[in-house]
Short mmCIF file of C-alpha atoms in Angstrom, two decimals:
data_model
loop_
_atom_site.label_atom_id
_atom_site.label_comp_id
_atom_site.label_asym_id
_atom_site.label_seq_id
_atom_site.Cartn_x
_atom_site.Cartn_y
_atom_site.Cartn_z
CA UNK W 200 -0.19 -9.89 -17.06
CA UNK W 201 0.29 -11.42 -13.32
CA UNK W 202 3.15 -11.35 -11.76
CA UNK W 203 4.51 -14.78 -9.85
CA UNK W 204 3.79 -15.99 -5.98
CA UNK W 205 1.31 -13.62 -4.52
CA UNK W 206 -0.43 -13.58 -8.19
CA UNK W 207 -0.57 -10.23 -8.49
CA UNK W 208 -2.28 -8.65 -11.43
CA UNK W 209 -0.87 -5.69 -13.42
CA UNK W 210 -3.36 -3.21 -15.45
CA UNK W 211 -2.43 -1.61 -18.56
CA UNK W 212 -3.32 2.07 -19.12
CA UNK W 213 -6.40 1.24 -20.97
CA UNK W 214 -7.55 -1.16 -18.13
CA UNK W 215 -6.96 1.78 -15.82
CA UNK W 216 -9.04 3.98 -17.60
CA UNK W 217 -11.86 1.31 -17.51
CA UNK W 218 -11.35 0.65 -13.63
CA UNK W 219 -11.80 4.71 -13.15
CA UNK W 220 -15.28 4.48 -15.11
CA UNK W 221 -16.05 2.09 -12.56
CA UNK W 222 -14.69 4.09 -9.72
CA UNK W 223 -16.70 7.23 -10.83
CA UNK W 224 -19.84 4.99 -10.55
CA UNK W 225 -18.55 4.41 -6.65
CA UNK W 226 -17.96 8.14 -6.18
CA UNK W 227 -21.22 9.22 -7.22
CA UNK W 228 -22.78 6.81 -5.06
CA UNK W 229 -20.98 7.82 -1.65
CA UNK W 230 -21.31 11.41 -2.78
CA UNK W 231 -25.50 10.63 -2.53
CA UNK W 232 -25.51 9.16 0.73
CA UNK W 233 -23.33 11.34 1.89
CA UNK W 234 -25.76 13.68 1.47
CA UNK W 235 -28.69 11.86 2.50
CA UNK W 236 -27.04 10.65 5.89
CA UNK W 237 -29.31 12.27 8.88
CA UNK W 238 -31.02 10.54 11.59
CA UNK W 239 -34.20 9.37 11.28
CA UNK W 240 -32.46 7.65 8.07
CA UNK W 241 -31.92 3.74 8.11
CA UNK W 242 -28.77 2.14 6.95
CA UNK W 243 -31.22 0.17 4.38
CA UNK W 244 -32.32 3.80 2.71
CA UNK W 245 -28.89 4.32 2.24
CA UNK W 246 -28.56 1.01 0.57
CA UNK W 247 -31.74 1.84 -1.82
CA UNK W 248 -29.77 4.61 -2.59
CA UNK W 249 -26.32 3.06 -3.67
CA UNK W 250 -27.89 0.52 -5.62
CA UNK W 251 -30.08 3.03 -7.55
CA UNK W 252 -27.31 5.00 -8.33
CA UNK W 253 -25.40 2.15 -9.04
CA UNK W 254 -27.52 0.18 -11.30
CA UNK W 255 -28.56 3.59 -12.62
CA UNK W 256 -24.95 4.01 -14.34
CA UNK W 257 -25.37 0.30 -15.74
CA UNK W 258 -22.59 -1.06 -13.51
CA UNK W 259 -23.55 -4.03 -10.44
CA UNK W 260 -23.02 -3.53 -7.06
CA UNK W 261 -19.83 -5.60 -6.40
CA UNK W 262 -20.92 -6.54 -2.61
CA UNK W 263 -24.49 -7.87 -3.09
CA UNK W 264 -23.79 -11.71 -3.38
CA UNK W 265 -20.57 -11.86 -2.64
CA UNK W 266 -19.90 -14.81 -0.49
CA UNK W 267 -23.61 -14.33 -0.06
CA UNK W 268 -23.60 -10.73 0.95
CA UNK W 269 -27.15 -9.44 0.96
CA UNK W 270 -26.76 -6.07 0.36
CA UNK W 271 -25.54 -3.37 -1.72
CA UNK W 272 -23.16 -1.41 1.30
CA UNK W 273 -21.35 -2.45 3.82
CA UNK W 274 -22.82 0.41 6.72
CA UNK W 275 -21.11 0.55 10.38
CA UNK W 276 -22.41 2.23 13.06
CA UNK W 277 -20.37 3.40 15.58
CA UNK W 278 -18.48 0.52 17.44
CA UNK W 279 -19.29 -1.20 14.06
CA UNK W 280 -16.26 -1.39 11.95
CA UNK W 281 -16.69 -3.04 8.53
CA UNK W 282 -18.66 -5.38 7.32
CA UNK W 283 -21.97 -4.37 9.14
CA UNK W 284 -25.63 -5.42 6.81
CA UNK W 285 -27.89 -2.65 6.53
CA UNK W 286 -31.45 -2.87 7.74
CA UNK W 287 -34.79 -0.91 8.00
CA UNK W 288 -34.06 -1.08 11.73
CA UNK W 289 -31.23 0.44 11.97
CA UNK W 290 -31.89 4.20 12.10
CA UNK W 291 -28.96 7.05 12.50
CA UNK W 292 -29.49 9.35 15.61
CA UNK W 293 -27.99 11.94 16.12
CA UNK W 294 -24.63 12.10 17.43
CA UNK W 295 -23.74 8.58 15.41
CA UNK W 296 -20.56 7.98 13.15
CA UNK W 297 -21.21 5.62 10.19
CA UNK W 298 -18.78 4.37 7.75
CA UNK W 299 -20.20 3.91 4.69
CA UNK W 300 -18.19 0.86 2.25
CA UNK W 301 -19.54 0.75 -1.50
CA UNK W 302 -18.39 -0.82 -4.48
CA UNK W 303 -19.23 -1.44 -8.22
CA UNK W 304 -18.17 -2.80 -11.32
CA UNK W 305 -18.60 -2.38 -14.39
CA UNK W 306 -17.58 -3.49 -17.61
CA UNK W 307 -15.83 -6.21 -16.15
CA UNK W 308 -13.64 -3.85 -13.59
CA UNK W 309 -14.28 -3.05 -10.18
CA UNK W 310 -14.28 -0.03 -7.86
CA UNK W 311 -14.37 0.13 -4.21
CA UNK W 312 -14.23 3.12 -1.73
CA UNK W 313 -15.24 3.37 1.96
CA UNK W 314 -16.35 7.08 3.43
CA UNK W 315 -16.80 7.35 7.26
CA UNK W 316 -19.68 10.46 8.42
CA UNK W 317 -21.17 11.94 11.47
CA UNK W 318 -25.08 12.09 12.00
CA UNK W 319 -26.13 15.28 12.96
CA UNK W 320 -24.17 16.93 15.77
CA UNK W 321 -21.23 14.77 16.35
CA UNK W 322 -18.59 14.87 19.32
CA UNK W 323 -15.36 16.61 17.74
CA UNK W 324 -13.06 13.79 18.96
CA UNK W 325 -15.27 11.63 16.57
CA UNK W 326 -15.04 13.76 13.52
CA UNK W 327 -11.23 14.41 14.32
CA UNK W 328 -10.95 10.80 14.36
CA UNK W 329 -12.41 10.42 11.00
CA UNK W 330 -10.29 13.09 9.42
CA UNK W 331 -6.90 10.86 11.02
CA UNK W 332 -8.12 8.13 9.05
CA UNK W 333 -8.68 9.69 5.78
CA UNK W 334 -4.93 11.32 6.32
CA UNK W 335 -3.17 8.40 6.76
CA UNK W 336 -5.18 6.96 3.44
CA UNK W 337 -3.73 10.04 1.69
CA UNK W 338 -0.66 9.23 3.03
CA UNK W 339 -0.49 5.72 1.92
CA UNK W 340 -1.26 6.53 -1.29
CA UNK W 341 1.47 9.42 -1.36
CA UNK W 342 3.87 6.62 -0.26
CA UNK W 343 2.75 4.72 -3.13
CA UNK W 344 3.57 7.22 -6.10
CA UNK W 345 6.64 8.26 -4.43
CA UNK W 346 7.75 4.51 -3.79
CA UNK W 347 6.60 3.89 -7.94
CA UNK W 348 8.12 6.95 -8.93
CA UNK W 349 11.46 6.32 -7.63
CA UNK W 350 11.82 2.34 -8.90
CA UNK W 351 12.41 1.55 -5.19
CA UNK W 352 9.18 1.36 -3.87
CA UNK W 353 7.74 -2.13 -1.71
CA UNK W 354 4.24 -2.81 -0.85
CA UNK W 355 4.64 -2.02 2.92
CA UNK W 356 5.68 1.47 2.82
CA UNK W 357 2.25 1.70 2.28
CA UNK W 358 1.65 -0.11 5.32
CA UNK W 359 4.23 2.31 7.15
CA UNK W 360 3.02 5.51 5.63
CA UNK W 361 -0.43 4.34 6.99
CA UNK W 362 0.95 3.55 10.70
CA UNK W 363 3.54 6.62 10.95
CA UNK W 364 0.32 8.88 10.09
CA UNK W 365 -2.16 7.77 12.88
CA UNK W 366 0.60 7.51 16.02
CA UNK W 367 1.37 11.09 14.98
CA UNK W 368 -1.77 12.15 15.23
CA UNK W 369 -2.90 10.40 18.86
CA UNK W 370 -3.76 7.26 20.76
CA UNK W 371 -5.92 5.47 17.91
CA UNK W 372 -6.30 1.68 17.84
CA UNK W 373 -5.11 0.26 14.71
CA UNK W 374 -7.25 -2.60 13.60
CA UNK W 375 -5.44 -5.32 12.76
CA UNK W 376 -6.40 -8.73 10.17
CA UNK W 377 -8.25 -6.24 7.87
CA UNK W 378 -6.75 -3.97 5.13
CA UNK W 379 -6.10 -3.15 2.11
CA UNK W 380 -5.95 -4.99 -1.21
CA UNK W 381 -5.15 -5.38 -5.05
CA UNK W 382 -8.66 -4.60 -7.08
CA UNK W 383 -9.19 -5.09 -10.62
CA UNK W 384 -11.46 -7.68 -11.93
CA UNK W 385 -11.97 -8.92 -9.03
CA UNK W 386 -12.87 -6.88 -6.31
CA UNK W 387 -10.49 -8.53 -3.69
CA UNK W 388 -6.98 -9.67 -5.47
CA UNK W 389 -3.38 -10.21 -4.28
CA UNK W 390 -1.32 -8.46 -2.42
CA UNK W 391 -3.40 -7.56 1.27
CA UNK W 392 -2.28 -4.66 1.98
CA UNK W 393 -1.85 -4.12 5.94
CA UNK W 394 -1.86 -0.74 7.50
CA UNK W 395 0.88 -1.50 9.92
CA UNK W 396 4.29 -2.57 9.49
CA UNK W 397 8.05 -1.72 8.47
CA UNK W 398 8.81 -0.43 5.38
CA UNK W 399 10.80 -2.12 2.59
CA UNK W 400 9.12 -5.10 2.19
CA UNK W 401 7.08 -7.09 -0.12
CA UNK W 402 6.36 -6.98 -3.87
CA UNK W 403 7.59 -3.67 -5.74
CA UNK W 404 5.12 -0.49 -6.82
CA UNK W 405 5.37 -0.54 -10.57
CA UNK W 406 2.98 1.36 -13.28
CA UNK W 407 0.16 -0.95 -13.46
CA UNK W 408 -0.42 -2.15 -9.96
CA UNK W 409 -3.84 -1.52 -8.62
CA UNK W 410 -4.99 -1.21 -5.20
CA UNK W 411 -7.26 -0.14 -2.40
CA UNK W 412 -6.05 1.54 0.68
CA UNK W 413 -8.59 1.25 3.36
CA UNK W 414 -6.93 2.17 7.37
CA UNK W 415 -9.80 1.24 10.08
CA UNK W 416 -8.76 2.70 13.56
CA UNK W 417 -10.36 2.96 16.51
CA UNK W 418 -10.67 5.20 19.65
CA UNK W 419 -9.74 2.51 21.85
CA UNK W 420 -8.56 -0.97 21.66
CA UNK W 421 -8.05 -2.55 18.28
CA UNK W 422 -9.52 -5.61 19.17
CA UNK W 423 -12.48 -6.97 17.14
CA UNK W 424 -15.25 -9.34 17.25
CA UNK W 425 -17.31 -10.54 14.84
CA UNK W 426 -20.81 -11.22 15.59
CA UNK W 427 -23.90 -13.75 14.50
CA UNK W 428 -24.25 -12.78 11.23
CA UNK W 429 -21.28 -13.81 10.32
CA UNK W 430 -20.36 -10.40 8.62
CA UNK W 431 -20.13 -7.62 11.03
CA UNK W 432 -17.14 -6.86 12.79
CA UNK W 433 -17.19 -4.91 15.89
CA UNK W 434 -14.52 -3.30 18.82
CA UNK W 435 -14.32 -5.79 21.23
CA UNK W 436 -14.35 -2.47 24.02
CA UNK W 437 -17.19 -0.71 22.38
CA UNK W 438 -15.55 1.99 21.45
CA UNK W 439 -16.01 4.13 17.72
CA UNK W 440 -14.17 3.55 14.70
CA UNK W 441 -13.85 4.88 11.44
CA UNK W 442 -12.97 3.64 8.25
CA UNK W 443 -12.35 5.09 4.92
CA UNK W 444 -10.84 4.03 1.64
CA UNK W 445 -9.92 5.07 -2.16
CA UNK W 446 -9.28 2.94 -4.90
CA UNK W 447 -5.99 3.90 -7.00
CA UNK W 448 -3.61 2.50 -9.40
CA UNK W 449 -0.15 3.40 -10.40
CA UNK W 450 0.72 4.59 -14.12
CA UNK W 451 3.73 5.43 -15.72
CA UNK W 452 3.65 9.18 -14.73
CA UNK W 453 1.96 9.07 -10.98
CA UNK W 454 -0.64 7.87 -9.45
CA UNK W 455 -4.87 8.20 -9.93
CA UNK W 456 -7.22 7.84 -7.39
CA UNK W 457 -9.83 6.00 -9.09
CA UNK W 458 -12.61 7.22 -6.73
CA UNK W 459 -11.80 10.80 -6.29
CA UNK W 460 -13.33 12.64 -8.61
CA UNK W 461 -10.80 14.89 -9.19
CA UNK W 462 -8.29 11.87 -9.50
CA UNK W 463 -6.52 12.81 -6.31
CA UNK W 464 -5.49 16.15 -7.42
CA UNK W 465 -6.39 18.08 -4.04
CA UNK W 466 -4.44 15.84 -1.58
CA UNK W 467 -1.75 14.88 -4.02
CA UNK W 468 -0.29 17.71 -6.72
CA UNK W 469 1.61 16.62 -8.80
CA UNK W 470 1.97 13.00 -7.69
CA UNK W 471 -1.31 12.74 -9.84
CA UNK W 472 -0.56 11.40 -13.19
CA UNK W 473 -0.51 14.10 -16.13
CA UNK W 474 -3.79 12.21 -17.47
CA UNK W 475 -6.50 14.75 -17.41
CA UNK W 476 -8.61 12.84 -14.58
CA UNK W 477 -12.53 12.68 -16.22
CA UNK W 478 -15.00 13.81 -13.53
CA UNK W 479 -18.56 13.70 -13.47
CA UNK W 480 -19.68 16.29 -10.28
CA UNK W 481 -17.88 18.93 -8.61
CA UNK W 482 -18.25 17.17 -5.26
#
């Protein structure tokens, strides 16, 4: 079922459950290099890594080939936003912050989910940066089953939820052009979902919609670059970002992270649908 204009395709329960297999498969693969992130470690070891674990749980890695994409991660180092290639050469020191994008699908459904991680011993305005981003995801996605939930929900207060969380929280650079988006079998589908902007707008949160929230901010300007390769996007200042994302879809009852593993249930109560969320680790 697609809804008109911005194409927008709705999931039925049992299309959920098939997109969470697939976002289990994502988990499990951050959840490794989370671990294995040190320096000394190369952005292409973490690759090896998602792609084992990826093929591993019979699902594809959803980047690798994708508009020609040769890898299985998207891995950005410091000033790097999204979008960065991984490569032998590029080995974490200490001190670094690397966002880590990964995605999968499997069976025919897609999962995508973006972690950012210091290296080592990290500066605290860094790692508090980090944790600004992953609240204002959380708080996106709490805009979204509240918006669902009361049948007068639009797209952007999303977007708002996202904005309102990182000016309360400091002087961050919001990057702008790059966001969120509708997932399902395709990893990038209608609507974009911006984290900026005024509430009320856009196409209503119904059961069924599917999306991936995904705030990048910065610790100076938002201004980006993208350079030779054609894939990497950088801060035009130098200056660190972070990036972080969770897929999640909207059911009758609430809302379930698809890449959580516990469905969202920590950051979100009981905005978490009453489906017992499956989980495969304790992480």
């Amino acid at each position: 079922m697609r809804r008109p204009q911005l194409d927008i395709q709705l999931k039925t329960p049992e299309q959920i459950e098939k997109m969470r297999a697939a976002g289990l498969v994502v988990a499990e693969a951050l959840r490794r290099m989370r671990e294995a992130v040190a320096p000394g470690v190369s952005t292409a070891d973490l690759d090896a890594i998602a792609e084992t674990t990826i093929r591993g749980a019979g699902a594809v890695p959803s980047f690798k080939g994708y508009h020609g994409f040769p890898a299985s991660i998207c891995s950005s180092v410091n000033e790097q936003i999204v979008h960065a290639i991984p490569a032998p050469d590029q080995v974490l020191a200490e001190g670094d912050l690397i966002s880590i994008d990964c995605g999968a699908v499997l069976d025919g459904w897609h999962g995508d989910a973006a972690i950012t991680v210091g290296v080592g011993e990290v500066d605290p305005a860094l790692l508090r940066m980090a944790e600004v981003a992953e609240d204002a995801m959380w708080a996106g996605i709490a805009a979204a089953a509240r918006g669902a939930a009361s049948g007068k929900g639009r797209l952007t207060d999303i977007s708002h939820a996202v904005e309102r969380a990182v000016r309360k929280a400091g002087r961050y650079g919001i990057v702008d052009g790059y966001g969120g988006h509708g997932i399902g079998t395709e990893m990038h589908q209608d609507p974009h979902v911006l984290n900026h902007g005024r509430p009320g707008k856009g196409p209503r949160l119904v059961p069924g919609l599917a999306l991936a929230i995904e705030p990048m901010i910065t610790m100076g300007s938002p201004r980006t670059a993208e350079l030779a390769d054609g894939w990497t996007v950088v801060t035009r200042d130098g200056s660190r970002a972070a990036h972080v994302e969770h897929s999640m879809a909207l059911l009758p009852d609430g809302v379930w992270v698809l890449t959580a593993f516990d469905g969202g249930r920590a950051r979100l109560g009981d905005l978490v649908t009453a489906r017992q969320p499956s989980t495969t680790s304790t992480a």
